[in-house]
Short mmCIF file of C-alpha atoms in Angstrom, two decimals:
data_model
loop_
_atom_site.label_atom_id
_atom_site.label_comp_id
_atom_site.label_asym_id
_atom_site.label_seq_id
_atom_site.Cartn_x
_atom_site.Cartn_y
_atom_site.Cartn_z
CA MET A 1 4.43 0.74 -31.66
CA LYS A 2 5.24 -0.29 -28.11
CA THR A 3 2.23 -0.48 -25.81
CA LEU A 4 3.06 0.89 -22.39
CA ALA A 5 1.80 -0.99 -19.37
CA LYS A 6 -0.42 0.93 -16.97
CA LEU A 7 1.58 3.05 -14.57
CA PRO A 8 1.03 1.93 -10.95
CA VAL A 9 -0.03 4.59 -8.45
CA THR A 10 0.15 4.27 -4.66
CA ILE A 11 -2.05 6.60 -2.60
CA VAL A 12 -0.90 7.23 0.98
CA THR A 13 -3.52 8.59 3.35
CA GLY A 14 -3.80 9.22 7.08
CA PHE A 15 -4.21 12.09 9.53
CA LEU A 16 -1.68 14.88 9.94
CA GLY A 17 1.17 13.56 12.09
CA SER A 18 0.50 9.87 11.40
CA GLY A 19 3.79 9.50 9.53
CA LYS A 20 2.80 9.69 5.85
CA THR A 21 5.70 11.91 4.80
CA THR A 22 8.19 9.79 6.76
CA LEU A 23 6.84 6.73 4.96
CA LEU A 24 7.22 8.41 1.56
CA ARG A 25 10.71 9.54 2.43
CA HIS A 26 11.63 5.99 3.38
CA MET A 27 10.19 4.68 0.10
CA LEU A 28 12.21 7.20 -1.92
CA ASP A 29 15.38 6.52 0.04
CA ASN A 30 14.98 2.81 -0.75
CA ALA A 31 13.69 3.13 -4.32
CA GLN A 32 16.47 0.82 -5.62
CA GLY A 33 16.54 2.43 -9.03
CA ARG A 34 12.77 2.78 -9.42
CA ARG A 35 11.83 6.02 -11.18
CA ILE A 36 9.19 7.52 -8.90
CA ALA A 37 7.14 10.71 -9.26
CA VAL A 38 5.55 12.17 -6.14
CA ILE A 39 2.44 14.30 -5.74
CA VAL A 40 2.23 15.99 -2.34
CA ASN A 41 -0.27 18.38 -0.83
CA GLU A 42 0.18 21.75 0.74
CA PHE A 43 -2.02 23.13 3.45
CA GLY A 44 -1.01 26.59 4.62
CA GLU A 45 1.77 26.49 7.17
CA LEU A 46 1.68 22.72 7.11
CA GLY A 47 2.95 22.69 3.53
CA ILE A 48 6.46 21.64 4.45
CA ASP A 49 6.16 18.17 2.98
CA GLY A 50 7.28 19.17 -0.49
CA GLU A 51 10.45 20.78 0.87
CA ILE A 52 11.21 17.71 2.97
CA LEU A 53 10.75 15.44 -0.01
CA LYS A 54 12.89 17.59 -2.29
CA GLN A 55 15.73 17.37 0.20
CA CYS A 56 15.60 13.58 0.29
CA ALA A 57 18.71 11.75 -0.74
CA ILE A 58 17.11 10.19 -3.79
CA GLY A 59 20.15 10.37 -6.02
CA CYS A 60 19.23 13.37 -8.14
CA THR A 61 19.89 17.12 -8.22
CA GLU A 62 17.41 19.63 -6.79
CA GLU A 63 16.37 20.59 -10.32
CA GLU A 64 15.63 16.97 -11.17
CA ALA A 65 13.86 16.46 -7.86
CA SER A 66 11.53 19.40 -8.48
CA GLY A 67 10.54 17.73 -11.73
CA ARG A 68 9.59 14.63 -9.78
CA VAL A 69 7.72 16.32 -6.95
CA TYR A 70 4.40 17.99 -7.81
CA GLU A 71 2.75 20.12 -5.15
CA LEU A 72 -0.96 20.86 -5.09
CA ALA A 73 -1.86 23.98 -3.14
CA ASN A 74 -5.05 24.65 -1.17
CA GLY A 75 -5.21 21.49 0.81
CA CYS A 76 -7.43 18.52 0.29
CA LEU A 77 -6.84 16.47 -2.84
CA CYS A 78 -10.39 15.20 -2.95
CA CYS A 79 -11.67 18.79 -3.04
CA THR A 80 -9.27 20.13 -5.67
CA VAL A 81 -9.20 16.91 -7.61
CA GLN A 82 -10.54 18.29 -10.86
CA GLU A 83 -8.94 21.73 -10.75
CA GLU A 84 -5.36 20.68 -10.05
CA PHE A 85 -4.98 16.94 -9.94
CA PHE A 86 -6.04 16.27 -13.53
CA PRO A 87 -3.43 18.55 -15.21
CA VAL A 88 -0.66 17.06 -13.07
CA MET A 89 -1.75 13.52 -13.92
CA ARG A 90 -1.98 14.43 -17.60
CA GLU A 91 1.64 15.60 -17.50
CA LEU A 92 2.75 12.42 -15.72
CA VAL A 93 0.82 10.25 -18.17
CA ALA A 94 2.66 11.97 -21.03
CA ARG A 95 5.94 11.02 -19.34
CA ARG A 96 4.95 7.55 -18.23
CA GLY A 97 7.63 5.90 -20.33
CA ASP A 98 10.14 7.60 -18.00
CA LEU A 99 8.41 6.50 -14.80
CA ASP A 100 8.01 3.27 -12.86
CA HIS A 101 5.62 4.45 -10.15
CA ILE A 102 3.66 7.43 -8.82
CA LEU A 103 3.24 8.13 -5.11
CA ILE A 104 0.44 10.45 -3.96
CA GLU A 105 0.38 11.76 -0.41
CA THR A 106 -3.02 13.14 0.55
CA SER A 107 -3.46 15.94 3.06
CA GLY A 108 -4.34 15.01 6.62
CA LEU A 109 -8.07 15.17 5.89
CA ALA A 110 -8.30 14.04 2.27
CA LEU A 111 -10.73 11.19 1.94
CA PRO A 112 -9.19 8.67 -0.43
CA LYS A 113 -12.39 7.44 -2.07
CA PRO A 114 -13.02 10.44 -4.41
CA LEU A 115 -9.35 10.44 -5.37
CA VAL A 116 -9.44 6.75 -6.27
CA GLN A 117 -12.65 7.36 -8.25
CA ALA A 118 -10.74 9.94 -10.32
CA PHE A 119 -8.78 6.99 -11.72
CA GLN A 120 -11.99 5.86 -13.41
CA TRP A 121 -11.79 8.85 -15.78
CA PRO A 122 -11.03 7.44 -19.26
CA GLU A 123 -7.91 9.56 -19.85
CA ILE A 124 -6.34 8.38 -16.58
CA ARG A 125 -7.79 4.87 -16.51
CA SER A 126 -6.23 3.95 -19.86
CA ALA A 127 -2.77 4.88 -18.57
CA CYS A 128 -2.74 4.34 -14.78
CA THR A 129 -4.00 1.97 -12.15
CA VAL A 130 -4.16 2.35 -8.37
CA ASP A 131 -1.67 -0.22 -7.12
CA ALA A 132 -2.90 0.30 -3.57
CA VAL A 133 -4.37 2.73 -1.08
CA ILE A 134 -2.16 2.67 2.02
CA THR A 135 -3.69 4.10 5.18
CA VAL A 136 -1.19 5.12 7.86
CA VAL A 137 -2.62 4.89 11.39
CA ASP A 138 -1.19 6.81 14.33
CA SER A 139 -1.36 3.94 16.84
CA PRO A 140 -0.82 5.96 20.06
CA ALA A 141 -3.46 8.52 18.97
CA VAL A 142 -6.03 5.79 18.27
CA ALA A 143 -5.25 4.18 21.62
CA ALA A 144 -5.81 7.58 23.27
CA GLY A 145 -9.12 8.04 21.46
CA THR A 146 -8.03 11.18 19.60
CA PHE A 147 -7.31 9.32 16.29
CA ALA A 148 -4.86 12.10 15.29
CA ALA A 149 -1.65 13.27 16.93
CA PHE A 150 -2.77 16.89 16.59
CA PRO A 151 -6.58 16.83 16.89
CA GLU A 152 -6.85 20.63 17.21
CA GLN A 153 -4.98 21.18 13.93
CA VAL A 154 -6.99 18.48 12.19
CA ASP A 155 -10.15 20.11 13.52
CA ALA A 156 -8.99 23.48 12.11
CA GLN A 157 -8.43 21.83 8.73
CA ARG A 158 -11.90 20.36 8.81
CA LYS A 159 -13.54 23.74 9.49
CA LEU A 160 -11.75 25.26 6.48
CA ASP A 161 -12.86 22.45 4.18
CA PRO A 162 -16.22 23.23 2.51
CA ASN A 163 -16.60 19.64 1.33
CA LEU A 164 -16.70 18.12 4.80
CA ASP A 165 -19.55 17.98 7.25
CA HIS A 166 -18.04 20.04 10.04
CA GLU A 167 -19.93 18.03 12.61
CA SER A 168 -18.27 14.80 11.51
CA PRO A 169 -16.37 13.35 14.45
CA LEU A 170 -12.76 12.45 13.77
CA HIS A 171 -13.71 8.82 14.21
CA GLU A 172 -15.89 9.02 11.08
CA LEU A 173 -13.06 10.55 9.05
CA PHE A 174 -10.73 7.86 10.41
CA ALA A 175 -13.22 5.15 9.41
CA ASP A 176 -13.45 6.63 5.89
CA GLN A 177 -9.66 6.53 5.51
CA LEU A 178 -9.77 2.86 6.46
CA SER A 179 -12.75 2.05 4.24
CA SER A 180 -10.71 2.62 1.08
CA ALA A 181 -7.54 0.91 2.28
CA ASP A 182 -5.83 -2.00 0.55
CA LEU A 183 -3.08 -2.04 3.18
CA VAL A 184 -3.10 -0.53 6.68
CA ILE A 185 0.07 0.44 8.53
CA LEU A 186 -0.15 0.70 12.31
CA ASN A 187 2.64 3.23 12.73
CA LYS A 188 4.60 4.30 15.83
CA THR A 189 4.31 0.87 17.41
CA ASP A 190 7.51 1.63 19.34
CA LEU A 191 5.54 4.27 21.29
CA ILE A 192 2.74 2.01 22.52
CA ASP A 193 2.54 -0.99 24.84
CA PRO A 194 1.37 -4.41 23.59
CA ALA A 195 -2.01 -4.28 25.33
CA ASP A 196 -2.91 -0.92 23.76
CA LEU A 197 -1.62 -2.08 20.39
CA ALA A 198 -3.92 -5.11 20.57
CA LYS A 199 -6.88 -2.76 21.21
CA VAL A 200 -5.88 -0.58 18.24
CA ARG A 201 -5.74 -3.68 16.04
CA LEU A 202 -9.26 -4.64 17.09
CA GLU A 203 -10.61 -1.13 16.49
CA VAL A 204 -9.03 -0.95 13.04
CA ALA A 205 -10.22 -4.45 12.09
CA GLU A 206 -13.84 -3.40 12.72
CA GLU A 207 -13.62 -0.96 9.80
CA LEU A 208 -11.87 -3.26 7.31
CA PRO A 209 -12.83 -6.04 4.91
CA PRO A 210 -11.18 -9.30 6.03
CA ALA A 211 -8.88 -9.38 2.98
CA VAL A 212 -7.11 -6.10 3.91
CA LYS A 213 -3.77 -6.71 5.60
CA VAL A 214 -2.74 -4.81 8.72
CA ILE A 215 0.97 -4.49 9.42
CA GLU A 216 2.98 -2.75 12.13
CA ALA A 217 5.80 -0.25 11.69
CA SER A 218 8.03 2.19 13.49
CA SER A 219 8.77 5.40 11.52
CA GLY A 220 7.26 3.78 8.43
CA ARG A 221 10.29 1.51 7.97
CA LEU A 222 8.96 -1.34 5.87
CA PRO A 223 10.36 -3.32 2.92
CA LEU A 224 9.30 -1.92 -0.45
CA ASP A 225 8.24 -5.43 -1.49
CA VAL A 226 5.45 -5.08 1.06
CA LEU A 227 4.43 -1.56 -0.01
CA LEU A 228 4.66 -1.60 -3.82
CA GLY A 229 3.42 -4.04 -6.43
CA LEU A 230 0.20 -4.98 -4.65
CA GLY A 231 -1.76 -4.76 -7.91
CA ALA A 232 -5.02 -3.99 -6.10
CA GLY A 233 -6.64 -2.13 -9.02
CA SER A 234 -8.53 -0.11 -6.40
CA GLU A 235 -10.39 1.97 -8.99
CA GLU A 236 -12.23 -1.20 -10.10
CA HIS A 237 -13.91 -1.81 -6.74
CA ILE A 238 -13.83 1.52 -4.90
CA ASP A 239 -17.52 2.23 -5.63
CA SER A 240 -18.55 -0.76 -3.52
CA ARG A 241 -16.62 0.50 -0.47
CA HIS A 242 -18.99 2.30 1.88
CA SER A 243 -17.87 5.51 3.56
CA HIS A 244 -19.58 8.07 5.80
CA HIS A 245 -19.12 10.80 3.19
CA ASP A 246 -20.52 9.04 0.13
CA HIS A 247 -23.33 11.59 -0.02
CA HIS A 248 -20.79 14.39 -0.38
CA HIS A 249 -18.91 12.86 -3.25
CA ASP A 250 -20.75 10.76 -5.91
CA GLY A 251 7.41 1.90 24.09
CA ASP A 252 7.80 -1.71 24.87
CA ASP A 253 11.18 -3.32 24.12
CA ASP A 254 9.48 -6.20 22.35
CA HIS A 255 7.99 -3.73 19.91
CA ASP A 256 11.07 -1.65 19.16
CA ASP A 257 11.91 -3.79 16.15
CA HIS A 258 8.67 -3.61 14.18
CA ASP A 259 10.44 -2.30 11.11
CA HIS A 260 12.58 -3.86 8.40
CA ASP A 261 13.97 -6.48 10.74
CA ALA A 262 10.54 -7.72 11.76
CA PHE A 263 9.87 -8.97 8.23
CA ASP A 264 10.96 -12.44 7.28
CA SER A 265 11.65 -13.58 3.75
CA ILE A 266 11.62 -17.35 3.72
CA SER A 267 12.66 -19.58 0.82
CA ILE A 268 11.12 -23.03 0.51
CA GLU A 269 12.12 -25.69 -1.99
CA LEU A 270 9.70 -28.50 -2.81
CA PRO A 271 9.45 -31.25 -5.42
CA GLN A 272 6.87 -31.22 -8.22
CA ALA A 273 3.34 -30.47 -7.02
CA ASP A 274 -0.20 -30.55 -8.34
CA GLU A 275 -1.18 -26.99 -9.29
CA SER A 276 -4.57 -26.79 -7.56
CA LEU A 277 -3.28 -28.56 -4.43
CA LEU A 278 -0.36 -26.13 -4.22
CA LEU A 279 -2.51 -23.01 -4.62
CA ASP A 280 -5.05 -24.28 -2.07
CA ALA A 281 -2.24 -25.04 0.39
CA LEU A 282 -0.67 -21.59 -0.13
CA THR A 283 -4.04 -19.88 0.37
CA GLN A 284 -4.55 -21.71 3.68
CA LEU A 285 -1.01 -20.78 4.74
CA VAL A 286 -1.60 -17.10 3.95
CA VAL A 287 -4.80 -17.03 6.02
CA LYS A 288 -3.33 -18.95 8.95
CA HIS A 289 -0.01 -17.13 9.22
CA GLY A 290 -0.81 -13.68 7.83
CA ILE A 291 1.66 -14.01 4.96
CA LEU A 292 1.79 -10.79 2.91
CA ARG A 293 3.46 -11.89 -0.33
CA VAL A 294 4.24 -15.14 -2.13
CA LYS A 295 6.65 -15.26 -5.08
CA GLY A 296 8.29 -18.07 -6.95
CA PHE A 297 7.78 -20.86 -9.44
CA ALA A 298 6.50 -24.41 -9.37
CA ALA A 299 7.18 -27.62 -11.22
CA ILE A 300 3.88 -29.21 -12.25
CA PRO A 301 3.86 -32.91 -13.15
CA ASN A 302 3.65 -33.59 -16.93
CA LYS A 303 4.03 -29.89 -17.79
CA PRO A 304 7.09 -28.91 -19.87
CA MET A 305 6.99 -25.32 -18.61
CA ARG A 306 7.46 -23.92 -15.12
CA LEU A 307 4.55 -22.15 -13.40
CA LEU A 308 5.33 -18.62 -12.18
CA ILE A 309 3.34 -17.73 -9.04
CA GLN A 310 2.81 -14.32 -7.41
CA GLY A 311 0.47 -13.80 -4.49
CA VAL A 312 -0.70 -10.72 -2.60
CA GLY A 313 -2.74 -11.82 0.38
CA THR A 314 -5.12 -14.53 -0.83
CA ARG A 315 -5.08 -13.33 -4.46
CA PHE A 316 -2.76 -15.38 -6.68
CA ASP A 317 -1.65 -14.72 -10.25
CA LYS A 318 -0.01 -17.54 -12.17
CA HIS A 319 1.20 -18.33 -15.67
CA PHE A 320 3.65 -20.66 -17.39
CA ASP A 321 6.61 -18.45 -18.18
CA ARG A 322 9.21 -20.68 -19.88
CA LYS A 323 10.29 -24.25 -20.60
CA TRP A 324 12.43 -26.11 -18.15
CA GLY A 325 16.05 -26.37 -19.28
CA ALA A 326 17.35 -29.78 -20.30
CA ASP A 327 19.81 -29.84 -17.38
CA GLU A 328 17.57 -27.95 -14.96
CA ALA A 329 16.20 -29.64 -11.84
CA ARG A 330 12.40 -29.60 -11.89
CA THR A 331 11.80 -28.22 -8.42
CA THR A 332 9.34 -25.80 -6.82
CA ARG A 333 10.93 -22.72 -5.23
CA LEU A 334 8.82 -20.23 -3.26
CA VAL A 335 9.59 -17.11 -1.24
CA LEU A 336 7.14 -16.17 1.54
CA ILE A 337 7.23 -12.66 3.04
CA GLY A 338 5.60 -11.83 6.36
CA GLN A 339 6.18 -11.14 10.03
CA GLU A 340 7.48 -13.69 12.53
CA LEU A 341 7.35 -16.60 10.10
CA ASP A 342 8.65 -20.02 11.13
CA ALA A 343 10.36 -21.52 8.07
CA ALA A 344 10.39 -25.11 9.31
CA GLN A 345 6.73 -24.97 10.35
CA LEU A 346 5.61 -23.46 7.04
CA GLU A 347 7.55 -25.99 4.99
CA ALA A 348 6.19 -28.87 7.08
CA GLN A 349 2.61 -27.65 6.61
CA LEU A 350 3.09 -27.23 2.86
CA ARG A 351 4.61 -30.69 2.52
CA ALA A 352 1.81 -32.22 4.56
CA ALA A 353 -0.85 -30.51 2.42
CA LEU A 354 0.90 -31.70 -0.76
CA SER A 355 1.79 -35.12 0.73
CA VAL A 356 5.42 -34.77 -0.40
#
């Protein structure tokens, strides 16, 4: 009997108006054949997200789309998690052989931590893993000190939510969204000047562990390689992430191009390299240059097999995947993905660290 790998789940959180639905739409439009199921939230008159998603050009009929989009009524996922979320996940788990990924968009107030903790339930944990929690930040709103594009509407949501302390300032809710993040997207960077963006970066960094990457976007346009396949396994470490609500739940021209085009994918070819030296050098490069992903393979001296390497941030997975072919050149080939990367500089630093 074939054992199915755990189904990766990406949770997208952020305040109403931050751009979560636009990000999901972009991901579906660029799915490149991935079979993706989507769970979206409704909240009264704001429950237009499901309709938007169903109309996406994702290469399927409306009937098929409605089978891929699950809507949870009554707002906040973390509040209705047991009543509605579990049956939906059970259905998706039963169909996981037909799926490659699940995307969950939380409502504008949903705190991600209780939702991630739901993935610790045995029936879900055996079948799914949280690939990443992505927090979408409304950069102009943070710069303005409101944290949400529509603070009055967010405030109305909060008053209707029995699970939230109604005195909680929006900043606390914002901090809680960041506390669970594995990746943070500073969205709408085309609507903010560089000085304000730098302040937003500093404010966001105060709430994050150093290992969490912060990237910039306009209209959520980012390569899927950056958004999917992070392998964070968030459910394994979510309990150690502090949040304020733990007691409730056990336009500058230079910035117009912070989208697809701002990401570089650089290929570097090197000779054989010592394994530990190479991994140390790559780790230093990631820290120094903010590299998001590393993919490729390496030729290790005196090893008959090539070493496959995949890195997300400073976490690297590696294994020997196959023997070198008799006529195959034993070289190291790596692809580095990040923003504003200098290929010549990165290669020079790698070669210097490896003395090749």
